[in-house]
């Protein structure tokens, strides 16, 4: 059973396109996150959601719009994709905002050409 | 934003202890030290965390200096499957919850 699952695993698209990455967790957690890992392997938080409400937006461009239809899902929609958006995007979840541990998905490798 | 510094890479012989150092000289009194690892093409995986005292679990031990400015993750008997990037992280707590600030990590290679 996959705890945190993301789709697709790989995504190649052209500049200017709009794309979405889906994330689902079956752990019963109420807090979900999106992280971006760049080419230098630096992992940086983008958003956190608690009970479907946005808690943190770490200076991410407006082209990135997370959507949480329910506590088990946090999707990431990206408009007008740019070359610099190429990265691996990780979804994660935890129980509560003050949880001691976050569980990560396998990542989505986005390549913008 | 990263609050930790780690060596870029390390090697360890299979079966020996792997000692991974981390500096977090600006850590605050209520900030925890966490370790995660990332095996190639997978998401980060939790290993261990601590505040002041040394901690041990089934995966590893965490040694935190008395001044809390540095710590060491110890994998007692490294195996080939322990080859991964190890991230030392300071967990920052605020009114918005806990945030994990990852650094660039140490790439550990376990050699047969």
PDB file of C-alpha atoms in Angstrom:
ATOM      1  CA  UNK A   1       0.000   0.000   0.000  1.00  0.00           C
ATOM      2  CA  UNK A   2       1.420   3.316  -1.052  1.00  0.00           C
ATOM      3  CA  UNK A   3       1.070   5.880   1.728  1.00  0.00           C
ATOM      4  CA  UNK A   4       1.663   9.036  -0.336  1.00  0.00           C
ATOM      5  CA  UNK A   5       1.260   8.664  -4.065  1.00  0.00           C
ATOM      6  CA  UNK A   6       1.889  11.183  -6.808  1.00  0.00           C
ATOM      7  CA  UNK A   7       0.970  11.126 -10.461  1.00  0.00           C
ATOM      8  CA  UNK A   8       2.523  11.339 -12.911  1.00  0.00           C
ATOM      9  CA  UNK A   9       6.002  10.180 -11.971  1.00  0.00           C
ATOM     10  CA  UNK A  10       7.504  11.853 -15.027  1.00  0.00           C
ATOM     11  CA  UNK A  11       6.194  14.868 -16.916  1.00  0.00           C
ATOM     12  CA  UNK A  12       7.800  16.434 -19.981  1.00  0.00           C
ATOM     13  CA  UNK A  13       6.136  19.499 -21.427  1.00  0.00           C
ATOM     14  CA  UNK A  14       6.816  22.612 -23.447  1.00  0.00           C
ATOM     15  CA  UNK A  15       7.257  26.111 -22.147  1.00  0.00           C
ATOM     16  CA  UNK A  16       4.020  28.004 -21.760  1.00  0.00           C
ATOM     17  CA  UNK A  17       1.874  24.941 -21.132  1.00  0.00           C
ATOM     18  CA  UNK A  18      -0.309  24.380 -18.074  1.00  0.00           C
ATOM     19  CA  UNK A  19       0.072  21.118 -16.163  1.00  0.00           C
ATOM     20  CA  UNK A  20      -1.111  19.486 -12.961  1.00  0.00           C
ATOM     21  CA  UNK A  21       0.454  17.036 -10.534  1.00  0.00           C
ATOM     22  CA  UNK A  22      -1.818  15.011  -8.293  1.00  0.00           C
ATOM     23  CA  UNK A  23      -1.111  13.806  -4.786  1.00  0.00           C
ATOM     24  CA  UNK A  24      -3.086  11.475  -2.569  1.00  0.00           C
ATOM     25  CA  UNK A  25      -2.352  10.094   0.882  1.00  0.00           C
ATOM     26  CA  UNK A  26      -4.115   7.181   2.564  1.00  0.00           C
ATOM     27  CA  UNK A  27      -2.634   7.745   6.005  1.00  0.00           C
ATOM     28  CA  UNK A  28      -5.556   9.718   7.352  1.00  0.00           C
ATOM     29  CA  UNK A  29      -3.341  12.779   7.795  1.00  0.00           C
ATOM     30  CA  UNK A  30      -4.793  16.267   7.859  1.00  0.00           C
ATOM     31  CA  UNK A  31      -1.720  18.191   6.686  1.00  0.00           C
ATOM     32  CA  UNK A  32      -0.129  18.016   3.263  1.00  0.00           C
ATOM     33  CA  UNK A  33       2.836  19.731   1.645  1.00  0.00           C
ATOM     34  CA  UNK A  34       4.525  20.376  -1.654  1.00  0.00           C
ATOM     35  CA  UNK A  35       8.319  20.522  -1.870  1.00  0.00           C
ATOM     36  CA  UNK A  36      10.523  21.363  -4.834  1.00  0.00           C
ATOM     37  CA  UNK A  37      13.927  19.731  -5.318  1.00  0.00           C
ATOM     38  CA  UNK A  38      16.152  21.528  -7.795  1.00  0.00           C
ATOM     39  CA  UNK A  39      19.037  20.210  -9.865  1.00  0.00           C
ATOM     40  CA  UNK A  40      21.419  20.715  -6.964  1.00  0.00           C
ATOM     41  CA  UNK A  41      19.254  18.422  -4.831  1.00  0.00           C
ATOM     42  CA  UNK A  42      18.183  21.283  -2.582  1.00  0.00           C
ATOM     43  CA  UNK A  43      14.735  20.468  -1.181  1.00  0.00           C
ATOM     44  CA  UNK A  44      12.570  23.490  -0.410  1.00  0.00           C
ATOM     45  CA  UNK A  45       9.055  23.710   0.926  1.00  0.00           C
ATOM     46  CA  UNK A  46       6.511  25.420  -1.321  1.00  0.00           C
ATOM     47  CA  UNK A  47       3.122  25.034   0.368  1.00  0.00           C
ATOM     48  CA  UNK A  48       1.480  23.436   3.340  1.00  0.00           C
ATOM     49  CA  UNK A  49      -2.219  22.760   3.787  1.00  0.00           C
ATOM     50  CA  UNK A  50      -4.036  21.824   6.959  1.00  0.00           C
ATOM     51  CA  UNK A  51      -7.607  20.560   6.742  1.00  0.00           C
ATOM     52  CA  UNK A  52      -7.820  21.820   3.155  1.00  0.00           C
ATOM     53  CA  UNK A  53      -6.704  25.322   4.133  1.00  0.00           C
ATOM     54  CA  UNK A  54      -3.526  26.984   2.924  1.00  0.00           C
ATOM     55  CA  UNK A  55      -1.134  27.537   5.814  1.00  0.00           C
ATOM     56  CA  UNK A  56       2.166  28.352   4.179  1.00  0.00           C
ATOM     57  CA  UNK A  57       3.089  29.785   0.798  1.00  0.00           C
ATOM     58  CA  UNK A  58       6.838  30.166   0.666  1.00  0.00           C
ATOM     59  CA  UNK A  59       7.159  32.971  -1.890  1.00  0.00           C
ATOM     60  CA  UNK A  60       6.120  30.743  -4.732  1.00  0.00           C
ATOM     61  CA  UNK A  61       5.092  32.467  -8.011  1.00  0.00           C
ATOM     62  CA  UNK A  62       1.382  32.896  -8.628  1.00  0.00           C
ATOM     63  CA  UNK A  63       1.670  30.499 -11.544  1.00  0.00           C
ATOM     64  CA  UNK A  64       1.677  27.727  -8.948  1.00  0.00           C
ATOM     65  CA  UNK A  65      -1.757  27.068  -7.507  1.00  0.00           C
ATOM     66  CA  UNK A  66      -2.321  24.214  -5.073  1.00  0.00           C
ATOM     67  CA  UNK A  67      -5.806  22.820  -4.646  1.00  0.00           C
ATOM     68  CA  UNK A  68      -7.030  20.584  -1.876  1.00  0.00           C
ATOM     69  CA  UNK A  69     -10.457  19.098  -2.651  1.00  0.00           C
ATOM     70  CA  UNK A  70     -10.339  17.087   0.574  1.00  0.00           C
ATOM     71  CA  UNK A  71      -7.855  16.254   3.309  1.00  0.00           C
ATOM     72  CA  UNK A  72      -6.500  13.265   1.417  1.00  0.00           C
ATOM     73  CA  UNK A  73      -5.616  15.156  -1.748  1.00  0.00           C
ATOM     74  CA  UNK A  74      -3.385  18.095  -2.587  1.00  0.00           C
ATOM     75  CA  UNK A  75      -2.927  18.802  -6.270  1.00  0.00           C
ATOM     76  CA  UNK A  76      -0.478  21.253  -7.785  1.00  0.00           C
ATOM     77  CA  UNK A  77      -1.421  23.179 -10.899  1.00  0.00           C
ATOM     78  CA  UNK A  78       1.228  25.150 -12.745  1.00  0.00           C
ATOM     79  CA  UNK A  79       0.370  27.755 -15.374  1.00  0.00           C
ATOM     80  CA  UNK A  80       2.623  29.079 -18.127  1.00  0.00           C
ATOM     81  CA  UNK A  81       5.459  26.689 -17.402  1.00  0.00           C
ATOM     82  CA  UNK A  82       8.996  28.055 -17.572  1.00  0.00           C
ATOM     83  CA  UNK A  83      12.347  26.334 -18.024  1.00  0.00           C
ATOM     84  CA  UNK A  84      13.214  27.116 -14.414  1.00  0.00           C
ATOM     85  CA  UNK A  85      10.267  25.080 -13.221  1.00  0.00           C
ATOM     86  CA  UNK A  86      12.110  21.907 -14.182  1.00  0.00           C
ATOM     87  CA  UNK A  87      12.658  20.011 -10.943  1.00  0.00           C
ATOM     88  CA  UNK A  88      11.421  17.094  -8.894  1.00  0.00           C
ATOM     89  CA  UNK A  89       8.292  17.927  -6.940  1.00  0.00           C
ATOM     90  CA  UNK A  90       7.536  15.997  -3.769  1.00  0.00           C
ATOM     91  CA  UNK A  91       4.248  15.763  -1.974  1.00  0.00           C
ATOM     92  CA  UNK A  92       4.275  14.959   1.748  1.00  0.00           C
ATOM     93  CA  UNK A  93       1.796  14.554   4.567  1.00  0.00           C
ATOM     94  CA  UNK A  94       1.755  14.589   8.344  1.00  0.00           C
ATOM     95  CA  UNK A  95      -0.740  14.336  11.145  1.00  0.00           C
ATOM     96  CA  UNK A  96      -1.190  17.866  12.335  1.00  0.00           C
ATOM     97  CA  UNK A  97       0.842  20.974  11.793  1.00  0.00           C
ATOM     98  CA  UNK A  98       3.118  20.069  14.671  1.00  0.00           C
ATOM     99  CA  UNK A  99       3.708  16.474  13.689  1.00  0.00           C
ATOM    100  CA  UNK A 100       7.118  15.043  14.374  1.00  0.00           C
ATOM    101  CA  UNK A 101       7.384  13.236  11.050  1.00  0.00           C
ATOM    102  CA  UNK A 102       6.385  13.889   7.467  1.00  0.00           C
ATOM    103  CA  UNK A 103       5.863  11.120   4.924  1.00  0.00           C
ATOM    104  CA  UNK A 104       6.973  11.819   1.377  1.00  0.00           C
ATOM    105  CA  UNK A 105       5.775  10.584  -1.975  1.00  0.00           C
ATOM    106  CA  UNK A 106       8.062   9.241  -4.682  1.00  0.00           C
ATOM    107  CA  UNK A 107       8.298  12.544  -6.498  1.00  0.00           C
ATOM    108  CA  UNK A 108       7.312  13.871  -9.916  1.00  0.00           C
ATOM    109  CA  UNK A 109      10.147  14.780 -12.258  1.00  0.00           C
ATOM    110  CA  UNK A 110       8.992  17.747 -14.307  1.00  0.00           C
ATOM    111  CA  UNK A 111      11.022  18.686 -17.376  1.00  0.00           C
ATOM    112  CA  UNK A 112      10.129  21.836 -19.264  1.00  0.00           C
ATOM    113  CA  UNK A 113      11.599  22.051 -22.778  1.00  0.00           C
TER     114      UNK A 113
ATOM    115  CA  UNK B   1      17.052  29.147   4.206  1.00  0.00           C
ATOM    116  CA  UNK B   2      18.929  26.000   5.186  1.00  0.00           C
ATOM    117  CA  UNK B   3      20.089  26.111   8.776  1.00  0.00           C
ATOM    118  CA  UNK B   4      22.548  23.234   8.524  1.00  0.00           C
ATOM    119  CA  UNK B   5      25.840  22.472   6.823  1.00  0.00           C
ATOM    120  CA  UNK B   6      27.033  19.006   5.930  1.00  0.00           C
ATOM    121  CA  UNK B   7      29.916  17.514   3.953  1.00  0.00           C
ATOM    122  CA  UNK B   8      28.981  16.969   0.349  1.00  0.00           C
ATOM    123  CA  UNK B   9      29.933  13.316   0.234  1.00  0.00           C
ATOM    124  CA  UNK B  10      31.344  10.460   2.286  1.00  0.00           C
ATOM    125  CA  UNK B  11      32.329   6.838   1.783  1.00  0.00           C
ATOM    126  CA  UNK B  12      31.938   4.007   4.259  1.00  0.00           C
ATOM    127  CA  UNK B  13      32.971   0.365   4.111  1.00  0.00           C
ATOM    128  CA  UNK B  14      30.160  -2.150   4.316  1.00  0.00           C
ATOM    129  CA  UNK B  15      29.677  -3.443   7.839  1.00  0.00           C
ATOM    130  CA  UNK B  16      31.435  -0.483   9.434  1.00  0.00           C
ATOM    131  CA  UNK B  17      29.799   2.388  11.264  1.00  0.00           C
ATOM    132  CA  UNK B  18      28.950   5.425   9.185  1.00  0.00           C
ATOM    133  CA  UNK B  19      29.292   8.710  11.074  1.00  0.00           C
ATOM    134  CA  UNK B  20      27.661  11.645   9.328  1.00  0.00           C
ATOM    135  CA  UNK B  21      28.376  15.078  10.844  1.00  0.00           C
ATOM    136  CA  UNK B  22      26.174  18.151  10.727  1.00  0.00           C
ATOM    137  CA  UNK B  23      26.664  21.723  11.893  1.00  0.00           C
ATOM    138  CA  UNK B  24      23.707  23.807  13.039  1.00  0.00           C
ATOM    139  CA  UNK B  25      25.404  26.621  14.907  1.00  0.00           C
ATOM    140  CA  UNK B  26      22.408  28.978  14.730  1.00  0.00           C
ATOM    141  CA  UNK B  27      19.890  26.520  16.119  1.00  0.00           C
ATOM    142  CA  UNK B  28      17.422  27.922  18.630  1.00  0.00           C
ATOM    143  CA  UNK B  29      16.524  26.341  21.942  1.00  0.00           C
ATOM    144  CA  UNK B  30      13.210  24.883  20.798  1.00  0.00           C
ATOM    145  CA  UNK B  31      14.302  23.692  17.364  1.00  0.00           C
ATOM    146  CA  UNK B  32      14.699  19.992  16.791  1.00  0.00           C
ATOM    147  CA  UNK B  33      17.371  18.276  14.709  1.00  0.00           C
ATOM    148  CA  UNK B  34      15.993  15.796  12.212  1.00  0.00           C
ATOM    149  CA  UNK B  35      17.630  13.370   9.837  1.00  0.00           C
ATOM    150  CA  UNK B  36      16.046  12.145   6.634  1.00  0.00           C
ATOM    151  CA  UNK B  37      17.576  10.171   3.823  1.00  0.00           C
ATOM    152  CA  UNK B  38      16.770   9.956   0.150  1.00  0.00           C
ATOM    153  CA  UNK B  39      17.593   6.844  -1.782  1.00  0.00           C
ATOM    154  CA  UNK B  40      17.966   7.417  -5.507  1.00  0.00           C
ATOM    155  CA  UNK B  41      14.678   8.229  -7.251  1.00  0.00           C
ATOM    156  CA  UNK B  42      12.652   7.965  -4.050  1.00  0.00           C
ATOM    157  CA  UNK B  43      11.122  10.439  -1.658  1.00  0.00           C
ATOM    158  CA  UNK B  44      12.884  11.429   1.575  1.00  0.00           C
ATOM    159  CA  UNK B  45      12.504   8.929   4.420  1.00  0.00           C
ATOM    160  CA  UNK B  46      12.487   9.808   8.107  1.00  0.00           C
ATOM    161  CA  UNK B  47      15.361   8.385  10.177  1.00  0.00           C
ATOM    162  CA  UNK B  48      15.505   9.991  13.599  1.00  0.00           C
ATOM    163  CA  UNK B  49      15.161  13.280  15.457  1.00  0.00           C
ATOM    164  CA  UNK B  50      16.205  14.820  18.758  1.00  0.00           C
ATOM    165  CA  UNK B  51      16.276  18.003  20.798  1.00  0.00           C
ATOM    166  CA  UNK B  52      19.016  17.780  23.422  1.00  0.00           C
ATOM    167  CA  UNK B  53      19.551  14.178  24.395  1.00  0.00           C
ATOM    168  CA  UNK B  54      21.119  11.464  22.309  1.00  0.00           C
ATOM    169  CA  UNK B  55      18.572   9.260  20.599  1.00  0.00           C
ATOM    170  CA  UNK B  56      18.615   5.729  19.222  1.00  0.00           C
ATOM    171  CA  UNK B  57      16.138   3.741  17.189  1.00  0.00           C
ATOM    172  CA  UNK B  58      16.233   0.661  15.007  1.00  0.00           C
ATOM    173  CA  UNK B  59      17.794   2.569  12.139  1.00  0.00           C
ATOM    174  CA  UNK B  60      20.388   4.847  13.702  1.00  0.00           C
ATOM    175  CA  UNK B  61      21.741   6.828  16.625  1.00  0.00           C
ATOM    176  CA  UNK B  62      21.804  10.589  16.935  1.00  0.00           C
ATOM    177  CA  UNK B  63      24.480  12.277  18.996  1.00  0.00           C
ATOM    178  CA  UNK B  64      23.894  15.966  19.760  1.00  0.00           C
ATOM    179  CA  UNK B  65      26.655  18.054  21.332  1.00  0.00           C
ATOM    180  CA  UNK B  66      25.975  19.732  24.624  1.00  0.00           C
ATOM    181  CA  UNK B  67      25.896  23.205  23.055  1.00  0.00           C
ATOM    182  CA  UNK B  68      23.591  21.790  20.339  1.00  0.00           C
ATOM    183  CA  UNK B  69      25.621  23.411  17.602  1.00  0.00           C
ATOM    184  CA  UNK B  70      26.411  20.138  15.902  1.00  0.00           C
ATOM    185  CA  UNK B  71      25.268  16.548  15.728  1.00  0.00           C
ATOM    186  CA  UNK B  72      26.292  13.214  14.273  1.00  0.00           C
ATOM    187  CA  UNK B  73      24.131  10.531  12.742  1.00  0.00           C
ATOM    188  CA  UNK B  74      25.519   7.056  13.258  1.00  0.00           C
ATOM    189  CA  UNK B  75      24.543   4.066  11.171  1.00  0.00           C
ATOM    190  CA  UNK B  76      26.102   1.297  13.281  1.00  0.00           C
ATOM    191  CA  UNK B  77      26.584  -1.327  10.571  1.00  0.00           C
ATOM    192  CA  UNK B  78      26.284   0.212   7.139  1.00  0.00           C
ATOM    193  CA  UNK B  79      24.927  -1.928   4.321  1.00  0.00           C
ATOM    194  CA  UNK B  80      24.863  -1.309   0.589  1.00  0.00           C
ATOM    195  CA  UNK B  81      21.201  -0.337   0.890  1.00  0.00           C
ATOM    196  CA  UNK B  82      22.225   2.585   3.102  1.00  0.00           C
ATOM    197  CA  UNK B  83      23.754   4.322   0.084  1.00  0.00           C
ATOM    198  CA  UNK B  84      21.709   7.522  -0.122  1.00  0.00           C
ATOM    199  CA  UNK B  85      21.737  11.273   0.416  1.00  0.00           C
ATOM    200  CA  UNK B  86      21.376  12.065   4.120  1.00  0.00           C
ATOM    201  CA  UNK B  87      19.775  15.336   5.103  1.00  0.00           C
ATOM    202  CA  UNK B  88      20.315  17.005   8.440  1.00  0.00           C
ATOM    203  CA  UNK B  89      17.381  19.307   9.070  1.00  0.00           C
ATOM    204  CA  UNK B  90      16.366  21.843  11.651  1.00  0.00           C
ATOM    205  CA  UNK B  91      12.668  21.772  12.344  1.00  0.00           C
ATOM    206  CA  UNK B  92      11.322  25.237  12.931  1.00  0.00           C
ATOM    207  CA  UNK B  93       8.107  25.568  14.873  1.00  0.00           C
ATOM    208  CA  UNK B  94       5.873  28.592  14.490  1.00  0.00           C
ATOM    209  CA  UNK B  95       2.214  29.534  14.632  1.00  0.00           C
ATOM    210  CA  UNK B  96       1.925  28.006  11.158  1.00  0.00           C
ATOM    211  CA  UNK B  97       3.183  24.649  12.356  1.00  0.00           C
ATOM    212  CA  UNK B  98       6.393  22.716  11.906  1.00  0.00           C
ATOM    213  CA  UNK B  99       8.585  23.453   8.908  1.00  0.00           C
ATOM    214  CA  UNK B 100      11.435  21.280   7.751  1.00  0.00           C
ATOM    215  CA  UNK B 101      14.311  23.211   6.197  1.00  0.00           C
ATOM    216  CA  UNK B 102      16.437  20.820   4.174  1.00  0.00           C
ATOM    217  CA  UNK B 103      20.075  21.519   3.360  1.00  0.00           C
ATOM    218  CA  UNK B 104      22.006  20.014   0.471  1.00  0.00           C
ATOM    219  CA  UNK B 105      22.733  16.777   2.308  1.00  0.00           C
ATOM    220  CA  UNK B 106      25.622  14.308   2.403  1.00  0.00           C
ATOM    221  CA  UNK B 107      25.838  11.694  -0.316  1.00  0.00           C
ATOM    222  CA  UNK B 108      26.882   8.509   1.478  1.00  0.00           C
ATOM    223  CA  UNK B 109      28.315   5.682  -0.580  1.00  0.00           C
ATOM    224  CA  UNK B 110      28.679   2.320   1.127  1.00  0.00           C
ATOM    225  CA  UNK B 111      31.476   0.374  -0.475  1.00  0.00           C
ATOM    226  CA  UNK B 112      31.500  -3.444  -0.588  1.00  0.00           C
TER     227      UNK B 112
END
